[in-house]
XYZ file of C-alpha atoms in Angstrom:
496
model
C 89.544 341.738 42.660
C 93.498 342.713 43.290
C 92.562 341.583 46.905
C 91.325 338.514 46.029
C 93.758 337.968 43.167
C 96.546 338.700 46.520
C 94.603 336.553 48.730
C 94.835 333.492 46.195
C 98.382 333.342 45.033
C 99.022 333.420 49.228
C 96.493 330.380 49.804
C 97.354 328.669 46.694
C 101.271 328.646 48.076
C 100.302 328.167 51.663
C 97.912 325.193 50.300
C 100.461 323.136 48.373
C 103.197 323.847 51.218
C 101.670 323.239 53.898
C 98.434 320.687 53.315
C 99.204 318.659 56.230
C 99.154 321.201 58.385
C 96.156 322.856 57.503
C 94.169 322.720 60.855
C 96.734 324.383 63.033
C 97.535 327.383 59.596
C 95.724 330.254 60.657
C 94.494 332.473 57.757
C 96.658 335.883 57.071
C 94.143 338.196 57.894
C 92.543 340.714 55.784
C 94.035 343.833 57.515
C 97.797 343.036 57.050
C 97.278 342.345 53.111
C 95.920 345.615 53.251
C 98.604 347.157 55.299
C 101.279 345.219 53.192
C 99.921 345.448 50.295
C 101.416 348.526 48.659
C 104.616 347.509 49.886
C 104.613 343.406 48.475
C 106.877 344.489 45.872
C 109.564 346.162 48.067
C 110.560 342.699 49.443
C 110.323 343.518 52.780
C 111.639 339.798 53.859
C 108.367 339.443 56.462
C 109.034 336.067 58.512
C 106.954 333.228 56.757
C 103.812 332.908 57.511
C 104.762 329.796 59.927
C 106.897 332.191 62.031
C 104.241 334.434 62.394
C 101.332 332.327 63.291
C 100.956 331.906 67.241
C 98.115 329.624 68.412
C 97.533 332.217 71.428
C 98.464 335.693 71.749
C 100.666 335.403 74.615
C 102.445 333.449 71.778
C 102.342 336.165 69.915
C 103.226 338.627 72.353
C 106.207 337.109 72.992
C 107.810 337.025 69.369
C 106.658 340.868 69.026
C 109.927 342.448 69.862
C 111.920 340.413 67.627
C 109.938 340.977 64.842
C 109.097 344.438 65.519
C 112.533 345.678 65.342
C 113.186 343.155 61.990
C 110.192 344.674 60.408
C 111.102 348.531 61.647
C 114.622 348.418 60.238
C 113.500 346.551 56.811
C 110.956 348.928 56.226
C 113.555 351.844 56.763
C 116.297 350.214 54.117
C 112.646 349.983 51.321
C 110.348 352.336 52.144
C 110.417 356.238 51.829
C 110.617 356.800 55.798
C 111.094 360.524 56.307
C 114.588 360.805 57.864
C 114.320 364.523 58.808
C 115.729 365.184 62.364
C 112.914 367.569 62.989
C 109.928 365.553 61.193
C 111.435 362.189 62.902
C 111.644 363.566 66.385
C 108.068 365.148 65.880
C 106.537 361.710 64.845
C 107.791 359.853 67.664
C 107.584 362.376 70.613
C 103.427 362.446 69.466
C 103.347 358.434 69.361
C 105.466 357.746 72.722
C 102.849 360.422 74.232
C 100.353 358.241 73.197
C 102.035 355.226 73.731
C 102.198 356.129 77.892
C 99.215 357.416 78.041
C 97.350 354.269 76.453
C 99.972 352.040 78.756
C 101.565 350.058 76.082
C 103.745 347.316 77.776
C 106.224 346.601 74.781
C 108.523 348.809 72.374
C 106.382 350.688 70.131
C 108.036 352.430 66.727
C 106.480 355.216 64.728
C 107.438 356.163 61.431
C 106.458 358.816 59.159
C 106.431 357.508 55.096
C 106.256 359.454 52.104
C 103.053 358.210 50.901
C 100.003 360.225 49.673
C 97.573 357.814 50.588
C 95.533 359.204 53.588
C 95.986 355.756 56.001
C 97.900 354.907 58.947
C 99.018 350.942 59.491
C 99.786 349.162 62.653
C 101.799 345.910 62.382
C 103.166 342.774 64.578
C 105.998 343.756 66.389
C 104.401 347.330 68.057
C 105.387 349.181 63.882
C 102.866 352.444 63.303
C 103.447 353.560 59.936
C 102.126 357.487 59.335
C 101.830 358.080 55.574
C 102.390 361.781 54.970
C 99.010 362.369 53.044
C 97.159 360.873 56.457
C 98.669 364.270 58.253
C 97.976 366.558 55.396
C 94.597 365.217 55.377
C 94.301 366.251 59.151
C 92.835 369.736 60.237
C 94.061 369.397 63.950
C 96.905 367.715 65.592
C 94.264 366.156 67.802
C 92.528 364.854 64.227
C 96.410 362.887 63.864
C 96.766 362.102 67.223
C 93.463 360.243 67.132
C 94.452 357.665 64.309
C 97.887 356.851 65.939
C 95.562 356.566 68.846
C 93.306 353.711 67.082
C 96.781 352.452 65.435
C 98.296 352.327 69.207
C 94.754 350.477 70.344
C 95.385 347.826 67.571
C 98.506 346.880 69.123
C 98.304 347.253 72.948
C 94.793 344.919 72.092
C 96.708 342.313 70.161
C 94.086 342.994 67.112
C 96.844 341.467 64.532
C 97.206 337.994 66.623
C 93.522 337.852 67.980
C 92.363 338.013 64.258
C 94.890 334.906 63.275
C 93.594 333.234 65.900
C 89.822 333.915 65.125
C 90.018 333.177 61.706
C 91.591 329.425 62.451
C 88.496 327.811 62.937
C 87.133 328.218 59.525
C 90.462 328.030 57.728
C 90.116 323.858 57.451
C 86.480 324.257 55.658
C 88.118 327.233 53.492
C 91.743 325.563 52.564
C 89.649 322.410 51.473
C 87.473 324.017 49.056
C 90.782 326.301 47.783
C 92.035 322.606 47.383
C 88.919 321.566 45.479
C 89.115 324.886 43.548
C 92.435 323.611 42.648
C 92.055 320.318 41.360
C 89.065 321.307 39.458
C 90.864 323.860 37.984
C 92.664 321.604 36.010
C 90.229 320.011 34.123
C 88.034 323.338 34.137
C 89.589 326.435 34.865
C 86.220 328.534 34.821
C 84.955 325.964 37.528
C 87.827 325.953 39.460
C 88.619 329.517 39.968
C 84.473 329.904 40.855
C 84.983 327.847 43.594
C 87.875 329.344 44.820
C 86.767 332.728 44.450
C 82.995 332.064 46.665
C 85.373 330.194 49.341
C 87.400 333.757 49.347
C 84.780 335.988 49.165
C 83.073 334.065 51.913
C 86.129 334.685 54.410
C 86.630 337.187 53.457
C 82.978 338.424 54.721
C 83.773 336.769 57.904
C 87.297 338.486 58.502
C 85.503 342.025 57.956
C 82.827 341.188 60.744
C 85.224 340.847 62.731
C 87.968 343.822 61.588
C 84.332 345.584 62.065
C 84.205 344.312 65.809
C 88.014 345.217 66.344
C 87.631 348.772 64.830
C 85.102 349.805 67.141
C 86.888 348.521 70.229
C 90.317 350.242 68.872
C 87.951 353.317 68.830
C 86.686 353.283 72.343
C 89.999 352.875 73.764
C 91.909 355.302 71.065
C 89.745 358.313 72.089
C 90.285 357.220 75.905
C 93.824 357.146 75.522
C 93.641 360.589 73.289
C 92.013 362.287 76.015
C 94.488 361.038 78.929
C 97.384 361.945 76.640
C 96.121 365.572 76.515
C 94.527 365.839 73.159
C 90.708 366.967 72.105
C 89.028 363.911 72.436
C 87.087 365.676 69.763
C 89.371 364.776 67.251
C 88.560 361.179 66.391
C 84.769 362.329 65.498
C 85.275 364.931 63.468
C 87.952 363.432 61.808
C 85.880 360.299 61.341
C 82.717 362.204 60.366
C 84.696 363.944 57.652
C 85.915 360.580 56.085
C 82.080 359.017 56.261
C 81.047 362.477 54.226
C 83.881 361.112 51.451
C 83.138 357.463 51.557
C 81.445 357.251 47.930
C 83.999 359.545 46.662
C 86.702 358.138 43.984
C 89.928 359.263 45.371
C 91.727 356.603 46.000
C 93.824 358.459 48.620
C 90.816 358.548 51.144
C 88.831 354.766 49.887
C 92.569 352.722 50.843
C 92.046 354.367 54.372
C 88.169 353.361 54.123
C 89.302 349.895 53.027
C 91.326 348.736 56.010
C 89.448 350.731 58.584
C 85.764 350.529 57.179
C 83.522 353.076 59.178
C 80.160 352.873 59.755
C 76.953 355.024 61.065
C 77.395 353.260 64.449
C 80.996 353.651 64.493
C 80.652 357.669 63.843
C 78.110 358.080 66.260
C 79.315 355.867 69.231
C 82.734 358.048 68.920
C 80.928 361.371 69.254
C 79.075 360.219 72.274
C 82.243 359.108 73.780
C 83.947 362.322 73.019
C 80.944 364.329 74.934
C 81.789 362.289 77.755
C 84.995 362.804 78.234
C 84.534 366.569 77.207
C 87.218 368.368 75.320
C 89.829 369.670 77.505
C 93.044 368.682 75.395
C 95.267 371.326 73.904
C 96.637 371.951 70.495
C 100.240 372.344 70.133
C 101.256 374.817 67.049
C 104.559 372.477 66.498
C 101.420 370.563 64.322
C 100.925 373.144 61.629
C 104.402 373.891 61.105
C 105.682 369.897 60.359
C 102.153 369.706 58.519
C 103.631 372.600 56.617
C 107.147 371.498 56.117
C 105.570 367.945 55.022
C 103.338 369.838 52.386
C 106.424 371.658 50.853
C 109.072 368.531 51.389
C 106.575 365.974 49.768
C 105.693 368.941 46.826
C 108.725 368.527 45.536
C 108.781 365.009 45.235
C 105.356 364.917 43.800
C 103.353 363.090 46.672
C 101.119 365.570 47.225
C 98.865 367.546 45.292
C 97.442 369.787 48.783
C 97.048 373.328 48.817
C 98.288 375.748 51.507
C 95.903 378.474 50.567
C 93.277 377.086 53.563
C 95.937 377.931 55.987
C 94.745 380.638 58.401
C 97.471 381.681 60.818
C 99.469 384.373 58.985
C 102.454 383.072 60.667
C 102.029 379.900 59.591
C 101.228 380.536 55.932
C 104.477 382.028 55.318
C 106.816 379.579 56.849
C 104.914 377.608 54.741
C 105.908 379.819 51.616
C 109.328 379.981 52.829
C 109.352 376.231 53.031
C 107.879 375.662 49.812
C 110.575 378.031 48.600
C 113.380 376.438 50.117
C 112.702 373.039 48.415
C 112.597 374.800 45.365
C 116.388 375.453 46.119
C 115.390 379.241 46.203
C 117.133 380.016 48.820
C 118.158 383.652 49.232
C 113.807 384.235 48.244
C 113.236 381.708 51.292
C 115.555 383.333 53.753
C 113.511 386.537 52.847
C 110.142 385.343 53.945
C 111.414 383.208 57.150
C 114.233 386.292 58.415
C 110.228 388.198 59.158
C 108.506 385.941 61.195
C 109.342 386.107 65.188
C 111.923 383.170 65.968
C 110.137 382.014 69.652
C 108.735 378.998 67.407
C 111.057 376.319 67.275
C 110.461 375.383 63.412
C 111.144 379.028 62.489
C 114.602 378.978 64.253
C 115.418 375.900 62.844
C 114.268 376.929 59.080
C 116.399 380.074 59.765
C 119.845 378.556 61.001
C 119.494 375.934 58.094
C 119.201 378.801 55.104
C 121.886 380.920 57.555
C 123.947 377.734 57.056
C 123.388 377.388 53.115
C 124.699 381.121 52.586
C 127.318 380.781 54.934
C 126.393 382.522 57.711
C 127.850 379.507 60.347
C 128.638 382.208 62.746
C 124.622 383.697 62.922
C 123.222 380.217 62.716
C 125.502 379.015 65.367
C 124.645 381.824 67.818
C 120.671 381.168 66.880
C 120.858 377.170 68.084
C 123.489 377.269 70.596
C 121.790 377.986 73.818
C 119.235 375.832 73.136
C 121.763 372.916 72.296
C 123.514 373.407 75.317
C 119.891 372.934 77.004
C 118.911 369.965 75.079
C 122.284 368.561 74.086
C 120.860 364.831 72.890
C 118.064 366.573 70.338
C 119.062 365.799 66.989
C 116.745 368.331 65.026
C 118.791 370.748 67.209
C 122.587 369.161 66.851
C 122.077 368.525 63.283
C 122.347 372.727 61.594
C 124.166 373.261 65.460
C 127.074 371.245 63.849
C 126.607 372.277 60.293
C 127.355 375.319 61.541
C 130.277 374.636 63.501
C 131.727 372.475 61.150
C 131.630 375.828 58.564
C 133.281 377.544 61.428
C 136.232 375.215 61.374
C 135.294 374.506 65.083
C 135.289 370.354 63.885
C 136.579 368.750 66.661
C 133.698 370.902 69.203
C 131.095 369.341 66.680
C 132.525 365.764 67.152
C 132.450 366.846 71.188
C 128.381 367.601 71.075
C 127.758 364.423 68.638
C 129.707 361.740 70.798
C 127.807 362.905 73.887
C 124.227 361.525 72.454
C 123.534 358.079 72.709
C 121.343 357.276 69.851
C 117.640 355.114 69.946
C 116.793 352.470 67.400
C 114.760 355.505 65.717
C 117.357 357.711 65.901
C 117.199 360.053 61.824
C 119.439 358.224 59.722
C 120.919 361.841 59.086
C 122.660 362.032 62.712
C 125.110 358.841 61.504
C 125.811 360.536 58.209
C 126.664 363.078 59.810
C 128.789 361.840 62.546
C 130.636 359.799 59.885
C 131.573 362.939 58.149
C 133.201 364.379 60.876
C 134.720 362.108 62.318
C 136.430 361.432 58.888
C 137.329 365.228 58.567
C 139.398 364.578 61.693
C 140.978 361.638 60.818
C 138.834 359.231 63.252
C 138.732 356.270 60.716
C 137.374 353.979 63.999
C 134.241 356.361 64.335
C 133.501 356.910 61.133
C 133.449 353.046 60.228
C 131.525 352.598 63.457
C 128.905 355.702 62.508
C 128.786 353.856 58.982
C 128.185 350.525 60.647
C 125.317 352.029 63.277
C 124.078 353.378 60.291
C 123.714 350.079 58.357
C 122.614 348.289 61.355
C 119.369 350.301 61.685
C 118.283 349.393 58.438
C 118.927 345.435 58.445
C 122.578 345.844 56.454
C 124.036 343.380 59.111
C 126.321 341.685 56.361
C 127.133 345.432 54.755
C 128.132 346.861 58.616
C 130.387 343.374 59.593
C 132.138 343.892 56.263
C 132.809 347.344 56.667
C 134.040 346.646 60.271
C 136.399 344.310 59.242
C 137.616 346.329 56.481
C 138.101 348.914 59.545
C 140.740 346.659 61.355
C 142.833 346.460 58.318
C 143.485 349.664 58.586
C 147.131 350.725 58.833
C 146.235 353.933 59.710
C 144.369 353.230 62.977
C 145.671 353.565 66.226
C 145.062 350.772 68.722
C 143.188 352.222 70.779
C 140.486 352.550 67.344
C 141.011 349.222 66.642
C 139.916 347.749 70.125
C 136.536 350.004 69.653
C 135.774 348.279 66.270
C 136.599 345.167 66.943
C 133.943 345.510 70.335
C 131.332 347.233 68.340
C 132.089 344.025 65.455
C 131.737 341.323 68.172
C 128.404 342.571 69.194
C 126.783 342.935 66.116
C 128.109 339.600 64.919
C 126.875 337.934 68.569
C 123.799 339.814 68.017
C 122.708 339.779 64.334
C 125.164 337.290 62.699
C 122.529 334.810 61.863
C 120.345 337.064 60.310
C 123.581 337.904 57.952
C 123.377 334.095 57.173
C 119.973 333.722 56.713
C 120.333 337.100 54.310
C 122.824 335.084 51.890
C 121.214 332.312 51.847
C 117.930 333.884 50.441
C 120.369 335.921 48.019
C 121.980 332.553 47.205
C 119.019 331.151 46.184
């Protein structure tokens, strides 16, 4: 009922806005209110549904980027996006894998939410959103890379625009009797919302046939591009045949997955014979267990997760999970302990260790621990992040400033790096980096109006030099030529 109680106040405003164009209005599908749903009351500013609404998907196709990077950068400002450097560069590296492997022509972003709900959403634009309790749900990293797989198959197949296209052709029959519904309503509300309610449920049997039909295909190509990406093709069934065992079960963690992907017999055993055929050849990669781990203890102490550790087999494992569990306690010197034992060849354990060296102190250790390997991979964040920490406790500020101006940041890059390279650049007196950081910052998350502002304030500076001045006023001409409009369109809606 909260999905057809969603589904009317959207047709009842679509209805009375846009009656005379009711032919060409393709229904929003079932999927994306879904996906969305959880997140309606974070005002994520989607484009109206007018904007969205291609007659083809080549239409479609070609307004993906631009809202694909709108949607990416609202959903970082309003949603709980993990922002780790580690956890952020994990996410990605496992979805761009994917990404080449299934060929995907367009930008693709992955994100990693604090959400307990085991379910993964793909959305216009080439957006994957991971919820945390989706990877603690896994067993494998093959089990998660199967679902970004699916997610990934969604996208590359144009699922979103195909099904806004497919569901045009009965939207005149439905909008009329929502209209009907409508007037009736007046004189008899119990009448009224009858009829409006049988012309929902009936598309909204129609728009599941075909998710059905869509979920299936996403499947067959998925596992396909699981198994050229170097995963167990395995993966997808089991972790399929494990959700089918829990489909009558209450938790509403695992039935909100079930909802917007609904399995089926068929579906189950058509991905088993698939992964026979391609045979199981992929390899695991251990970096799995220890974000799975680090995601268990991080989302603990928010409260968005209720899993145990205790089914955790490698020794290893199990206590940098302790030690992680620990150290978002805040006990740190007890953390240090437990992670100062394990061997340091793992990358998560060296990191773990230079961040608690860094919270007692210890620059000098924790500097020595990252530095080789910063020097080899001078553009990885999870890396430069403690590496600078470290040097910045060391007094060594301007060589931190050195290793962060060298890395030319993605769209995805952690919102941490900025912060960071704000701070330091303030310690040494750059005012025109650190209001540029600051404005880089804002820019990823859709604060167009909030980085032009602080840009301007920038060049009223009396304390910088011109040669700071010229930067900001270049890095304030391009975001204005670039996103100015979208600052106007922003205070208008606030205006209103």
């Amino acid at each position: 009922m909260v999905i057809l109680k969603i589904m009317f106040n959207k047709y009842a405003i679509a209805c009375r806005r846009y009656f005379l164009l009711l032919p060409i209005l393709p229904i929003l599908p079932i999927l994306s209110i879904l996906s969305l749903s959880a997140s309606a009351n974070l005002n994520l500013e989607l484009p109206e549904l007018e904007e969205l609404t291609g007659g083809s998907v080549a239409t479609a196709t070609a307004q993906d980027n631009g809202v694909g990077l709108k949607l990416l950068r609202k959903m970082r400002r309003h949603l709980p996006i993990i922002e780790d450097p580690e956890l952020n560069q994990w996410i990605i590296s496992m979805g761009q894998r994917l990404a080449r492997s299934a060929g995907a022509s367009g930008k693709l972003y992955f994100l990693l939410v604090e959400n307990p709900d085991v379910n993964a959403s793909a959305y216009d634009g080439g957006v994957v959103l991971i919820n945390t309790g989706l990877v603690l749900y896994t067993d494998s990293e093959s089990e998660l890379a199967a679902v970004i797989a699916h997610e990934i198959a969604h996208i590359t197949q144009h699922h979103l625009a195909r099904m806004r296209s497919g569901s045009s052709g009965s939207l005149l029959g439905t909008s009329a009797a929502i209209l009907a519904g409508l007037a009736v309503g007046s004189q008899s509300p119990d009448a009224g919302t009858a009829i409006v309610t049988s012309a929902l449920a009936l598309q909204q049997h129609q728009q599941l046939a075909f998710t059905r039909s869509m979920e299936s295909e996403a499947d067959r190509i998925g596992i396909r591009t699981l198994a050229r990406a170097g995963f167990k093709a395995s993966g997808m069934p089991a972790l399929q045949e494990k959700l089918d065992r829990l489909n009558d079960n209450p938790n509403a963690q695992i039935m909100k997955y079930l909802q917007s992907h609904p399995l089926s017999i068929e579906r189950v055993s058509n991905t088993r014979n698939l992964a026979r055929t391609l045979g199981n050849q992929g390899r695991e990669n251990s970096s799995y267990l220890y974000a799975r781990e680090k995601i268990r203890a991080l989302t603990r102490r928010t409260g968005r997760t209720a899993m145990s550790m205790s089914t955790i087999k490698n020794p290893v494992v199990k206590n940098y999970a302790t030690a992680m569990d620990l150290y978002y306690q805040g006990k740190i010197s007890q953390s240090y302990n437990v992670i100062a034992q394990l061997p340091q060849q793992q990358a998560a354990i060296r990191l773990a260790l230079a961040t608690l060296l860094n919270d007692q102190g210890d620059y000098q250790q924790a500097f020595n621990l990252l530095s080789r390997a910063a020097d080899v991979k001078p553009s990885d964040t999870a890396l430069l992040v403690p590496l600078s920490n470290a040097l910045l406790g060391l007094g060594r500020t301007k060589e931190a400033w050195q290793r962060l101006r060298r890395v030319v940041p993605s769209e995805q890059t952690s919102l941490r790096f900025f912060e960071l390279k704000q701070e330091v650049a303030r310690r040494l007196a750059y005012h025109a980096d650190a209001y540029i950081a600051a404005a880089e910052r804002n820019v990823r998350m859709g604060e167009y109006r909030h980085a032009i502002l602080q840009l301007k304030q920038a060049q009223k500076l009396p304390s910088i030099t011109a040669n700071g001045r010229a930067k900001v006023t270049a890095k304030l001409n391009q975001i204005e030529a670039q996103y100015g409009h979208q600052q106007d369109e922003h205070s208008k809606q606030r205006g209103r």
